[in-house]
PDB file of C-alpha atoms in Angstrom:
ATOM      1  CA  MET O  13     -75.094   4.464-129.168  1.00  0.00           C
ATOM      2  CA  ARG O  14     -78.199   3.500-127.123  1.00  0.00           C
ATOM      3  CA  LEU O  15     -76.402   3.983-123.812  1.00  0.00           C
ATOM      4  CA  PHE O  16     -75.312   7.460-125.248  1.00  0.00           C
ATOM      5  CA  ILE O  17     -78.948   8.386-126.114  1.00  0.00           C
ATOM      6  CA  LEU O  18     -80.184   7.293-122.619  1.00  0.00           C
ATOM      7  CA  THR O  19     -77.389   9.278-121.020  1.00  0.00           C
ATOM      8  CA  LEU O  20     -78.168  12.277-123.051  1.00  0.00           C
ATOM      9  CA  ALA O  21     -81.851  11.970-122.245  1.00  0.00           C
ATOM     10  CA  LEU O  22     -81.205  12.006-118.583  1.00  0.00           C
ATOM     11  CA  CYS O  23     -78.889  14.985-118.603  1.00  0.00           C
ATOM     12  CA  LEU O  24     -81.396  16.846-120.561  1.00  0.00           C
ATOM     13  CA  ALA O  25     -84.010  15.925-117.988  1.00  0.00           C
ATOM     14  CA  LEU O  26     -82.171  16.880-114.952  1.00  0.00           C
ATOM     15  CA  PRO O  27     -82.463  20.708-115.334  1.00  0.00           C
ATOM     16  CA  ALA O  28     -86.284  20.370-115.514  1.00  0.00           C
ATOM     17  CA  GLN O  29     -86.598  18.198-112.603  1.00  0.00           C
ATOM     18  CA  ALA O  30     -84.043  20.386-110.592  1.00  0.00           C
ATOM     19  CA  GLU O  31     -86.328  23.380-111.176  1.00  0.00           C
ATOM     20  CA  LEU O  32     -89.161  21.527-109.444  1.00  0.00           C
ATOM     21  CA  GLN O  33     -88.464  23.275-106.041  1.00  0.00           C
ATOM     22  CA  TYR O  34     -90.896  25.351-103.994  1.00  0.00           C
ATOM     23  CA  ARG O  35     -88.216  27.507-102.548  1.00  0.00           C
ATOM     24  CA  LEU O  36     -90.652  28.453 -99.580  1.00  0.00           C
ATOM     25  CA  GLN O  37     -89.598  31.407 -97.545  1.00  0.00           C
ATOM     26  CA  PRO O  38     -91.118  31.473 -94.134  1.00  0.00           C
ATOM     27  CA  ARG O  39     -92.295  35.074 -93.028  1.00  0.00           C
ATOM     28  CA  GLN O  40     -92.739  35.668 -89.433  1.00  0.00           C
ATOM     29  CA  ILE O  41     -96.136  37.410 -89.010  1.00  0.00           C
ATOM     30  CA  ALA O  42     -96.282  37.442 -85.091  1.00  0.00           C
ATOM     31  CA  GLU O  43     -94.375  36.033 -82.144  1.00  0.00           C
ATOM     32  CA  ASP O  44     -93.663  32.300 -83.154  1.00  0.00           C
ATOM     33  CA  VAL O  45     -96.092  32.458 -85.936  1.00  0.00           C
ATOM     34  CA  TRP O  46     -94.856  32.033 -89.648  1.00  0.00           C
ATOM     35  CA  LEU O  47     -96.740  32.215 -92.932  1.00  0.00           C
ATOM     36  CA  LEU O  48     -95.711  30.598 -96.101  1.00  0.00           C
ATOM     37  CA  GLU O  49     -97.652  32.692 -98.627  1.00  0.00           C
ATOM     38  CA  GLY O  50     -98.651  31.208-102.088  1.00  0.00           C
ATOM     39  CA  SER O  51     -99.646  33.310-105.203  1.00  0.00           C
ATOM     40  CA  THR O  52    -103.200  34.093-106.093  1.00  0.00           C
ATOM     41  CA  ASP O  53    -102.835  32.505-109.498  1.00  0.00           C
ATOM     42  CA  ASN O  54    -104.557  29.276-110.760  1.00  0.00           C
ATOM     43  CA  PHE O  55    -102.888  25.991-110.413  1.00  0.00           C
ATOM     44  CA  ASP O  56     -99.961  25.770-113.338  1.00  0.00           C
ATOM     45  CA  PRO O  57     -97.021  23.805-113.974  1.00  0.00           C
ATOM     46  CA  LEU O  58     -94.970  26.857-113.427  1.00  0.00           C
ATOM     47  CA  ASN O  59     -96.080  27.139-109.715  1.00  0.00           C
ATOM     48  CA  GLY O  60     -96.492  23.648-108.594  1.00  0.00           C
ATOM     49  CA  GLY O  61     -99.784  24.401-107.103  1.00  0.00           C
ATOM     50  CA  ASN O  62     -98.392  26.816-104.745  1.00  0.00           C
ATOM     51  CA  ILE O  63    -101.405  28.965-104.614  1.00  0.00           C
ATOM     52  CA  VAL O  64    -102.295  28.489-100.823  1.00  0.00           C
ATOM     53  CA  ASN O  65    -101.412  30.139 -97.606  1.00  0.00           C
ATOM     54  CA  THR O  66    -100.065  27.713 -95.015  1.00  0.00           C
ATOM     55  CA  GLY O  67     -98.416  28.415 -91.804  1.00  0.00           C
ATOM     56  CA  PHE O  68     -97.118  27.031 -88.430  1.00  0.00           C
ATOM     57  CA  ILE O  69     -96.904  28.092 -84.976  1.00  0.00           C
ATOM     58  CA  VAL O  70     -93.902  27.328 -82.649  1.00  0.00           C
ATOM     59  CA  THR O  71     -95.216  26.215 -79.333  1.00  0.00           C
ATOM     60  CA  SER O  72     -93.252  25.109 -76.138  1.00  0.00           C
ATOM     61  CA  ASN O  73     -93.975  21.631 -77.055  1.00  0.00           C
ATOM     62  CA  GLY O  74     -93.206  21.787 -80.738  1.00  0.00           C
ATOM     63  CA  VAL O  75     -94.442  23.122 -83.945  1.00  0.00           C
ATOM     64  CA  VAL O  76     -98.149  22.963 -85.131  1.00  0.00           C
ATOM     65  CA  VAL O  77     -98.596  23.113 -89.037  1.00  0.00           C
ATOM     66  CA  ILE O  78    -101.861  24.780 -90.537  1.00  0.00           C
ATOM     67  CA  ASP O  79    -102.431  22.794 -93.615  1.00  0.00           C
ATOM     68  CA  SER O  80     -99.835  20.688 -95.531  1.00  0.00           C
ATOM     69  CA  GLY O  81    -100.001  22.079 -99.059  1.00  0.00           C
ATOM     70  CA  PRO O  82    -100.872  20.764-102.597  1.00  0.00           C
ATOM     71  CA  SER O  83     -98.101  17.920-102.764  1.00  0.00           C
ATOM     72  CA  ARG O  84     -95.630  15.819-101.052  1.00  0.00           C
ATOM     73  CA  ARG O  85     -92.757  17.861-102.516  1.00  0.00           C
ATOM     74  CA  TYR O  86     -94.381  20.921-101.117  1.00  0.00           C
ATOM     75  CA  GLY O  87     -94.867  19.324 -97.574  1.00  0.00           C
ATOM     76  CA  GLU O  88     -91.187  18.241 -97.728  1.00  0.00           C
ATOM     77  CA  ALA O  89     -90.295  21.960 -98.564  1.00  0.00           C
ATOM     78  CA  MET O  90     -92.408  22.997 -95.826  1.00  0.00           C
ATOM     79  CA  ARG O  91     -90.526  20.966 -93.271  1.00  0.00           C
ATOM     80  CA  ALA O  92     -87.252  22.159 -94.311  1.00  0.00           C
ATOM     81  CA  ALA O  93     -88.533  25.570 -94.168  1.00  0.00           C
ATOM     82  CA  ILE O  94     -89.645  25.064 -90.426  1.00  0.00           C
ATOM     83  CA  ALA O  95     -86.185  23.657 -89.759  1.00  0.00           C
ATOM     84  CA  GLU O  96     -84.590  26.935 -90.751  1.00  0.00           C
ATOM     85  CA  VAL O  97     -86.742  28.561 -88.070  1.00  0.00           C
ATOM     86  CA  THR O  98     -86.674  26.109 -85.235  1.00  0.00           C
ATOM     87  CA  ASP O  99     -85.116  22.915 -83.922  1.00  0.00           C
ATOM     88  CA  SER O 100     -88.611  21.885 -82.403  1.00  0.00           C
ATOM     89  CA  PRO O 101     -90.147  18.956 -83.861  1.00  0.00           C
ATOM     90  CA  VAL O 102     -93.587  19.103 -85.775  1.00  0.00           C
ATOM     91  CA  ILE O 103     -96.042  17.433 -83.418  1.00  0.00           C
ATOM     92  CA  LYS O 104     -99.098  18.177 -85.005  1.00  0.00           C
ATOM     93  CA  VAL O 105    -100.775  19.154 -88.530  1.00  0.00           C
ATOM     94  CA  LEU O 106    -104.217  20.830 -88.417  1.00  0.00           C
ATOM     95  CA  LEU O 107    -106.163  20.741 -91.687  1.00  0.00           C
ATOM     96  CA  THR O 108    -108.544  23.464 -92.394  1.00  0.00           C
ATOM     97  CA  HIS O 109    -110.658  21.389 -95.118  1.00  0.00           C
ATOM     98  CA  HIS O 110    -110.137  18.726 -97.727  1.00  0.00           C
ATOM     99  CA  HIS O 111    -109.249  20.513-100.819  1.00  0.00           C
ATOM    100  CA  PRO O 112    -106.174  19.247-102.553  1.00  0.00           C
ATOM    101  CA  ASP O 113    -103.983  22.565-102.271  1.00  0.00           C
ATOM    102  CA  HIS O 114    -104.390  22.349 -98.486  1.00  0.00           C
ATOM    103  CA  VAL O 115    -103.977  18.553 -97.804  1.00  0.00           C
ATOM    104  CA  LEU O 116    -101.888  16.614-100.350  1.00  0.00           C
ATOM    105  CA  GLY O 117     -98.814  17.576 -98.718  1.00  0.00           C
ATOM    106  CA  ASN O 118     -99.679  15.167 -95.839  1.00  0.00           C
ATOM    107  CA  LYS O 119     -97.302  12.331 -97.209  1.00  0.00           C
ATOM    108  CA  ALA O 120     -94.560  14.450 -95.937  1.00  0.00           C
ATOM    109  CA  PHE O 121     -95.782  14.401 -92.355  1.00  0.00           C
ATOM    110  CA  THR O 122     -95.750  10.651 -91.871  1.00  0.00           C
ATOM    111  CA  GLY O 123     -95.559   9.824 -88.061  1.00  0.00           C
ATOM    112  CA  VAL O 124     -97.034  13.266 -87.195  1.00  0.00           C
ATOM    113  CA  PRO O 125    -100.483  13.354 -86.014  1.00  0.00           C
ATOM    114  CA  ILE O 126    -102.743  14.802 -88.755  1.00  0.00           C
ATOM    115  CA  ALA O 127    -105.980  16.266 -87.303  1.00  0.00           C
ATOM    116  CA  ALA O 128    -109.130  17.597 -89.060  1.00  0.00           C
ATOM    117  CA  LEU O 129    -112.832  17.843 -88.492  1.00  0.00           C
ATOM    118  CA  ALA O 130    -114.701  14.581 -89.130  1.00  0.00           C
ATOM    119  CA  GLY O 131    -116.504  16.120 -91.988  1.00  0.00           C
ATOM    120  CA  THR O 132    -113.074  16.952 -93.606  1.00  0.00           C
ATOM    121  CA  THR O 133    -111.844  13.380 -93.289  1.00  0.00           C
ATOM    122  CA  GLU O 134    -115.037  11.841 -94.843  1.00  0.00           C
ATOM    123  CA  LEU O 135    -114.808  14.360 -97.867  1.00  0.00           C
ATOM    124  CA  LEU O 136    -111.257  13.555 -98.160  1.00  0.00           C
ATOM    125  CA  ARG O 137    -111.902  10.008 -98.124  1.00  0.00           C
ATOM    126  CA  GLU O 138    -114.626  10.354-100.861  1.00  0.00           C
ATOM    127  CA  GLN O 139    -113.121  12.742-103.109  1.00  0.00           C
ATOM    128  CA  GLY O 140    -109.278  12.641-102.447  1.00  0.00           C
ATOM    129  CA  ASP O 141    -108.038  10.316-105.113  1.00  0.00           C
ATOM    130  CA  ALA O 142    -110.151  12.065-107.784  1.00  0.00           C
ATOM    131  CA  MET O 143    -108.656  15.526-106.655  1.00  0.00           C
ATOM    132  CA  ALA O 144    -105.204  14.162-106.566  1.00  0.00           C
ATOM    133  CA  GLU O 145    -105.715  12.767-110.105  1.00  0.00           C
ATOM    134  CA  ASN O 146    -106.646  16.087-111.181  1.00  0.00           C
ATOM    135  CA  MET O 147    -103.847  17.797-109.532  1.00  0.00           C
ATOM    136  CA  TYR O 148    -101.346  15.413-111.447  1.00  0.00           C
ATOM    137  CA  ARG O 149    -102.914  16.557-114.798  1.00  0.00           C
ATOM    138  CA  MET O 150    -102.586  20.191-113.857  1.00  0.00           C
ATOM    139  CA  VAL O 151     -99.226  20.569-112.431  1.00  0.00           C
ATOM    140  CA  GLY O 152     -97.691  17.291-113.650  1.00  0.00           C
ATOM    141  CA  ASP O 153     -94.317  16.203-112.200  1.00  0.00           C
ATOM    142  CA  TRP O 154     -94.521  18.363-109.232  1.00  0.00           C
ATOM    143  CA  MET O 155     -96.896  15.854-107.747  1.00  0.00           C
ATOM    144  CA  ARG O 156     -94.669  12.824-107.972  1.00  0.00           C
ATOM    145  CA  GLY O 157     -94.798  10.557-104.925  1.00  0.00           C
ATOM    146  CA  THR O 158     -98.029  12.151-103.636  1.00  0.00           C
ATOM    147  CA  GLU O 159    -100.677  10.151-102.227  1.00  0.00           C
ATOM    148  CA  VAL O 160    -103.760  10.852-100.495  1.00  0.00           C
ATOM    149  CA  VAL O 161    -103.119  10.407 -96.614  1.00  0.00           C
ATOM    150  CA  LEU O 162    -106.099  10.748 -94.331  1.00  0.00           C
ATOM    151  CA  PRO O 163    -106.071  12.334 -91.052  1.00  0.00           C
ATOM    152  CA  ASN O 164    -105.501  10.155 -88.044  1.00  0.00           C
ATOM    153  CA  GLU O 165    -107.058  12.502 -85.240  1.00  0.00           C
ATOM    154  CA  THR O 166    -110.523  13.911 -85.345  1.00  0.00           C
ATOM    155  CA  LEU O 167    -110.914  17.594 -84.127  1.00  0.00           C
ATOM    156  CA  GLN O 168    -113.577  18.941 -82.070  1.00  0.00           C
ATOM    157  CA  PRO O 169    -114.569  22.713 -82.096  1.00  0.00           C
ATOM    158  CA  GLY O 170    -113.481  24.607 -78.944  1.00  0.00           C
ATOM    159  CA  LEU O 171    -110.108  25.334 -77.240  1.00  0.00           C
ATOM    160  CA  LEU O 172    -107.016  23.087 -78.084  1.00  0.00           C
ATOM    161  CA  GLU O 173    -104.179  23.797 -75.699  1.00  0.00           C
ATOM    162  CA  ILE O 174    -100.711  22.741 -76.980  1.00  0.00           C
ATOM    163  CA  GLY O 175     -97.633  23.827 -74.960  1.00  0.00           C
ATOM    164  CA  ASP O 176     -97.983  27.464 -74.244  1.00  0.00           C
ATOM    165  CA  ARG O 177    -100.423  28.127 -76.847  1.00  0.00           C
ATOM    166  CA  ARG O 178    -104.326  28.128 -76.750  1.00  0.00           C
ATOM    167  CA  LEU O 179    -105.825  27.650 -80.224  1.00  0.00           C
ATOM    168  CA  HIS O 180    -109.487  28.313 -80.721  1.00  0.00           C
ATOM    169  CA  LEU O 181    -110.932  26.066 -83.220  1.00  0.00           C
ATOM    170  CA  LEU O 182    -114.030  27.293 -85.094  1.00  0.00           C
ATOM    171  CA  GLN O 183    -116.227  24.679 -87.053  1.00  0.00           C
ATOM    172  CA  LEU O 184    -117.649  26.457 -90.075  1.00  0.00           C
ATOM    173  CA  LEU O 185    -119.464  25.251 -93.312  1.00  0.00           C
ATOM    174  CA  GLY O 186    -119.698  27.729 -95.964  1.00  0.00           C
ATOM    175  CA  HIS O 187    -116.945  26.795 -98.236  1.00  0.00           C
ATOM    176  CA  THR O 188    -117.055  22.789 -98.134  1.00  0.00           C
ATOM    177  CA  GLY O 189    -119.559  22.012 -95.453  1.00  0.00           C
ATOM    178  CA  ALA O 190    -116.553  20.958 -93.027  1.00  0.00           C
ATOM    179  CA  ASP O 191    -114.395  23.952 -92.609  1.00  0.00           C
ATOM    180  CA  LEU O 192    -112.064  24.805 -89.766  1.00  0.00           C
ATOM    181  CA  ALA O 193    -110.723  28.194 -88.561  1.00  0.00           C
ATOM    182  CA  VAL O 194    -107.774  28.436 -86.086  1.00  0.00           C
ATOM    183  CA  LEU O 195    -107.324  31.615 -83.832  1.00  0.00           C
ATOM    184  CA  ASP O 196    -104.137  31.756 -81.888  1.00  0.00           C
ATOM    185  CA  GLU O 197    -105.156  33.308 -78.611  1.00  0.00           C
ATOM    186  CA  SER O 198    -101.493  34.786 -77.739  1.00  0.00           C
ATOM    187  CA  SER O 199    -100.964  36.672 -81.070  1.00  0.00           C
ATOM    188  CA  GLY O 200    -104.469  37.176 -82.390  1.00  0.00           C
ATOM    189  CA  VAL O 201    -103.517  35.453 -85.756  1.00  0.00           C
ATOM    190  CA  LEU O 202    -106.567  34.046 -87.402  1.00  0.00           C
ATOM    191  CA  PHE O 203    -105.934  31.457 -89.803  1.00  0.00           C
ATOM    192  CA  ALA O 204    -109.390  31.482 -91.417  1.00  0.00           C
ATOM    193  CA  GLY O 205    -108.694  28.757 -94.342  1.00  0.00           C
ATOM    194  CA  ASP O 206    -110.940  29.185 -97.270  1.00  0.00           C
ATOM    195  CA  ILE O 207    -113.907  30.688 -95.614  1.00  0.00           C
ATOM    196  CA  LEU O 208    -111.943  33.859 -96.377  1.00  0.00           C
ATOM    197  CA  PHE O 209    -110.420  34.759 -99.889  1.00  0.00           C
ATOM    198  CA  TYR O 210    -108.899  38.118-100.459  1.00  0.00           C
ATOM    199  CA  GLN O 211    -107.985  39.589-103.821  1.00  0.00           C
ATOM    200  CA  ARG O 212    -108.721  36.352-105.283  1.00  0.00           C
ATOM    201  CA  ALA O 213    -111.957  34.988-106.409  1.00  0.00           C
ATOM    202  CA  LEU O 214    -113.564  32.401-104.284  1.00  0.00           C
ATOM    203  CA  THR O 215    -114.255  28.949-105.246  1.00  0.00           C
ATOM    204  CA  THR O 216    -117.586  26.944-104.695  1.00  0.00           C
ATOM    205  CA  PRO O 217    -117.285  23.362-105.674  1.00  0.00           C
ATOM    206  CA  ASN O 218    -118.511  22.062-102.326  1.00  0.00           C
ATOM    207  CA  SER O 219    -120.169  24.974-100.763  1.00  0.00           C
ATOM    208  CA  PRO O 220    -123.712  24.206 -99.187  1.00  0.00           C
ATOM    209  CA  GLY O 221    -124.877  27.666-100.168  1.00  0.00           C
ATOM    210  CA  LEU O 222    -123.871  31.243-100.050  1.00  0.00           C
ATOM    211  CA  ASP O 223    -126.266  32.085 -97.397  1.00  0.00           C
ATOM    212  CA  VAL O 224    -124.307  29.663 -95.327  1.00  0.00           C
ATOM    213  CA  TRP O 225    -121.041  31.184 -96.179  1.00  0.00           C
ATOM    214  CA  LEU O 226    -122.388  34.681 -95.390  1.00  0.00           C
ATOM    215  CA  ALA O 227    -123.265  33.619 -91.728  1.00  0.00           C
ATOM    216  CA  ASP O 228    -119.799  32.130 -91.440  1.00  0.00           C
ATOM    217  CA  LEU O 229    -118.301  35.341 -92.215  1.00  0.00           C
ATOM    218  CA  ASP O 230    -120.232  37.162 -89.439  1.00  0.00           C
ATOM    219  CA  ARG O 231    -119.222  34.585 -86.936  1.00  0.00           C
ATOM    220  CA  LEU O 232    -115.557  34.597 -87.915  1.00  0.00           C
ATOM    221  CA  GLU O 233    -115.261  38.416 -88.023  1.00  0.00           C
ATOM    222  CA  ALA O 234    -116.889  38.540 -84.356  1.00  0.00           C
ATOM    223  CA  THR O 235    -113.791  36.699 -82.954  1.00  0.00           C
ATOM    224  CA  PRO O 236    -110.992  38.779 -81.224  1.00  0.00           C
ATOM    225  CA  TRP O 237    -108.498  38.347 -84.229  1.00  0.00           C
ATOM    226  CA  LYS O 238    -105.820  40.946 -84.759  1.00  0.00           C
ATOM    227  CA  LEU O 239    -104.403  39.649 -88.025  1.00  0.00           C
ATOM    228  CA  LEU O 240    -106.092  37.666 -90.845  1.00  0.00           C
ATOM    229  CA  VAL O 241    -104.601  34.951 -92.915  1.00  0.00           C
ATOM    230  CA  PRO O 242    -106.891  34.064 -95.466  1.00  0.00           C
ATOM    231  CA  GLY O 243    -106.672  30.900 -97.320  1.00  0.00           C
ATOM    232  CA  HIS O 244    -105.849  32.633-100.488  1.00  0.00           C
ATOM    233  CA  GLY O 245    -104.354  36.193-100.874  1.00  0.00           C
ATOM    234  CA  PRO O 246    -102.619  38.778 -98.714  1.00  0.00           C
ATOM    235  CA  LEU O 247    -102.717  39.146 -95.031  1.00  0.00           C
ATOM    236  CA  SER O 248    -104.923  41.978 -93.694  1.00  0.00           C
ATOM    237  CA  ARG O 249    -104.987  43.841 -90.084  1.00  0.00           C
ATOM    238  CA  ASP O 250    -108.330  45.314 -90.980  1.00  0.00           C
ATOM    239  CA  SER O 251    -111.849  43.959 -92.022  1.00  0.00           C
ATOM    240  CA  ALA O 252    -111.171  44.627 -95.666  1.00  0.00           C
ATOM    241  CA  PRO O 253    -111.386  40.951 -96.569  1.00  0.00           C
ATOM    242  CA  PHE O 254    -114.594  40.321 -94.797  1.00  0.00           C
ATOM    243  CA  GLU O 255    -116.106  43.372 -96.715  1.00  0.00           C
ATOM    244  CA  GLN O 256    -114.828  41.997-100.186  1.00  0.00           C
ATOM    245  CA  MET O 257    -116.020  38.623 -99.394  1.00  0.00           C
ATOM    246  CA  ARG O 258    -119.458  39.741 -98.473  1.00  0.00           C
ATOM    247  CA  ASP O 259    -119.704  42.174-101.439  1.00  0.00           C
ATOM    248  CA  TYR O 260    -118.700  39.521-103.752  1.00  0.00           C
ATOM    249  CA  LEU O 261    -120.984  36.689-102.470  1.00  0.00           C
ATOM    250  CA  GLY O 262    -123.994  39.064-102.295  1.00  0.00           C
ATOM    251  CA  TRP O 263    -123.212  40.078-106.021  1.00  0.00           C
ATOM    252  CA  LEU O 264    -122.907  36.470-106.921  1.00  0.00           C
ATOM    253  CA  ASP O 265    -126.051  35.460-105.109  1.00  0.00           C
ATOM    254  CA  GLY O 266    -127.839  38.290-106.684  1.00  0.00           C
ATOM    255  CA  LEU O 267    -126.591  37.492-110.195  1.00  0.00           C
ATOM    256  CA  LEU O 268    -127.836  33.788-109.879  1.00  0.00           C
ATOM    257  CA  ARG O 269    -131.182  34.848-108.500  1.00  0.00           C
ATOM    258  CA  ASP O 270    -131.880  37.381-111.255  1.00  0.00           C
ATOM    259  CA  ALA O 271    -130.776  34.932-113.817  1.00  0.00           C
ATOM    260  CA  VAL O 272    -133.306  32.361-112.809  1.00  0.00           C
ATOM    261  CA  ALA O 273    -136.061  34.802-112.525  1.00  0.00           C
ATOM    262  CA  SER O 274    -135.356  35.874-116.300  1.00  0.00           C
ATOM    263  CA  GLY O 275    -135.130  32.253-117.392  1.00  0.00           C
ATOM    264  CA  ALA O 276    -131.365  32.804-118.566  1.00  0.00           C
ATOM    265  CA  ASP O 277    -129.459  29.440-119.394  1.00  0.00           C
ATOM    266  CA  MET O 278    -126.211  28.611-117.771  1.00  0.00           C
ATOM    267  CA  ASN O 279    -124.266  29.718-121.093  1.00  0.00           C
ATOM    268  CA  GLU O 280    -125.722  33.216-120.860  1.00  0.00           C
ATOM    269  CA  VAL O 281    -125.003  33.558-116.935  1.00  0.00           C
ATOM    270  CA  ILE O 282    -121.288  32.839-117.297  1.00  0.00           C
ATOM    271  CA  GLN O 283    -120.908  35.696-119.785  1.00  0.00           C
ATOM    272  CA  SER O 284    -122.467  38.221-117.462  1.00  0.00           C
ATOM    273  CA  PRO O 285    -120.394  41.448-116.894  1.00  0.00           C
ATOM    274  CA  ILE O 286    -118.285  41.493-113.870  1.00  0.00           C
ATOM    275  CA  PRO O 287    -118.718  44.805-111.760  1.00  0.00           C
ATOM    276  CA  GLU O 288    -115.725  46.969-112.219  1.00  0.00           C
ATOM    277  CA  ARG O 289    -114.990  47.060-108.358  1.00  0.00           C
ATOM    278  CA  PHE O 290    -113.836  43.362-108.611  1.00  0.00           C
ATOM    279  CA  SER O 291    -111.635  44.045-111.658  1.00  0.00           C
ATOM    280  CA  GLY O 292    -108.580  43.794-109.228  1.00  0.00           C
ATOM    281  CA  ILE O 293    -109.392  40.457-107.914  1.00  0.00           C
ATOM    282  CA  SER O 294    -107.471  37.601-109.584  1.00  0.00           C
ATOM    283  CA  LEU O 295    -109.503  34.845-111.752  1.00  0.00           C
ATOM    284  CA  THR O 296    -112.927  36.484-111.440  1.00  0.00           C
ATOM    285  CA  ARG O 297    -113.834  35.249-114.993  1.00  0.00           C
ATOM    286  CA  TYR O 298    -112.677  31.710-114.402  1.00  0.00           C
ATOM    287  CA  GLU O 299    -114.079  31.396-110.912  1.00  0.00           C
ATOM    288  CA  LEU O 300    -117.569  32.881-111.992  1.00  0.00           C
ATOM    289  CA  ILE O 301    -117.756  30.121-114.669  1.00  0.00           C
ATOM    290  CA  ARG O 302    -117.048  27.439-112.160  1.00  0.00           C
ATOM    291  CA  SER O 303    -119.370  28.919-109.551  1.00  0.00           C
ATOM    292  CA  VAL O 304    -122.251  29.146-112.204  1.00  0.00           C
ATOM    293  CA  SER O 305    -121.646  25.351-112.932  1.00  0.00           C
ATOM    294  CA  HIS O 306    -121.594  24.335-109.142  1.00  0.00           C
ATOM    295  CA  LEU O 307    -124.450  26.685-108.024  1.00  0.00           C
ATOM    296  CA  TYR O 308    -126.825  27.494-110.834  1.00  0.00           C
ATOM    297  CA  PRO O 309    -128.572  24.093-111.081  1.00  0.00           C
ATOM    298  CA  LYS O 310    -129.640  24.484-107.403  1.00  0.00           C
ATOM    299  CA  TYR O 311    -130.917  27.898-107.877  1.00  0.00           C
ATOM    300  CA  GLU O 312    -132.999  26.821-110.788  1.00  0.00           C
ATOM    301  CA  ALA O 313    -134.366  24.002-108.837  1.00  0.00           C
ATOM    302  CA  GLY O 314    -135.189  26.234-106.068  1.00  0.00           C
ATOM    303  CA  GLN O 315    -137.533  28.066-108.511  1.00  0.00           C
ATOM    304  CA  LEU O 316    -139.324  25.051-109.976  1.00  0.00           C
ATOM    305  CA  GLN O 317    -142.581  24.352-108.688  1.00  0.00           C
ATOM    306  CA  ARG O 318    -143.203  20.842-107.366  1.00  0.00           C
ATOM    307  CA  VAL O 319    -145.084  18.686-109.519  1.00  0.00           C
ATOM    308  CA  ASP O 320    -147.047  17.036-106.712  1.00  0.00           C
ATOM    309  CA  GLU O 321    -148.339  20.230-105.143  1.00  0.00           C
TER     310      GLU O 321
END
C-alpha cells in the first residue's frame, strides 16, 4: 500500500512538473539579432519569472547572449532556443545588471565566459543569495537547481569586437548604480537593460537617484540606435519609451518632493492618485508602493536641517 501511495503521488506530481517549461520562442528583430520577450507582469508561479527581455546576437565567431534570465531552467530553455536558430556555440554572456530576472540563468552557461561591469559583479556578490531566495519564494519550483553564479569577466565601457560585430558598451548608473547597455553597430539594435522600461512601471530598489536616471536616458537616446529593446516591455522604433520614462520619472520625483514639503507620511504617499496617462502601464500601483519605500526616506532626509549647523 505504501508503494502504491508513493507511485500515485509521483504520477500526480508529474503533470505539474511537466508544465514548468518556458517554451521560449526566439524572434528575429534584425539580421542575426534575436529577442526572447517576457511579459510585463509581476513574478508569479504561473510565469516562472519570465518577465524580462533577453536576447542574443549571432556573430561570425559564435553567439553572444544578452542576460541569462531568472532561473537555471530559463537559461537551459534559452540555450535550446538558440540551438533552434544556429549551430554556432555560445561564446559569451553579457549581463546588463545584477537583478535576479537578468542573471539567475547563469548556471546554465557553465563553461561560457560571463561578463559584467565590475559594479554588477560586486552587487551580485552582495545581494545575489538573498535575491535568489526571494525568487524561490515567489515562483517556487521553477527555481530548482538555480544558484548564484558570479561573472568571470569584467567589462570595460567602450567598443567590444566579437567576430564580425562591433558592440558598443555603455556604462550607466540610474537603475542600480552599475548598468550596462549594448548597442550593436551593424543592426542599430540597442539592448537598453533596465535603464529603459516601456508599458511597465519601473523598479527602483537600487537606484542612486531619479536625477541620475534621467541623465542616463539623455545619454542613451543620443546613441545611433534604430531599434530599442527595453529591459521590460515591447520593442520600439521610435522614442516613445524615452518619452514615457522621462514623464514617469518626472512625475515620481515631483510627487515625492511635494509630499516631503507637505509633511506627508509614507502611507499617505503610496495612496496618491496615479495620473490617467499612466493607466495603461502595467503594475503602476504596485511599483509606486515599492518606489516610495525605496526612495522616500532619502527625500525626507534631504529636507532635514542638519542639527550641527
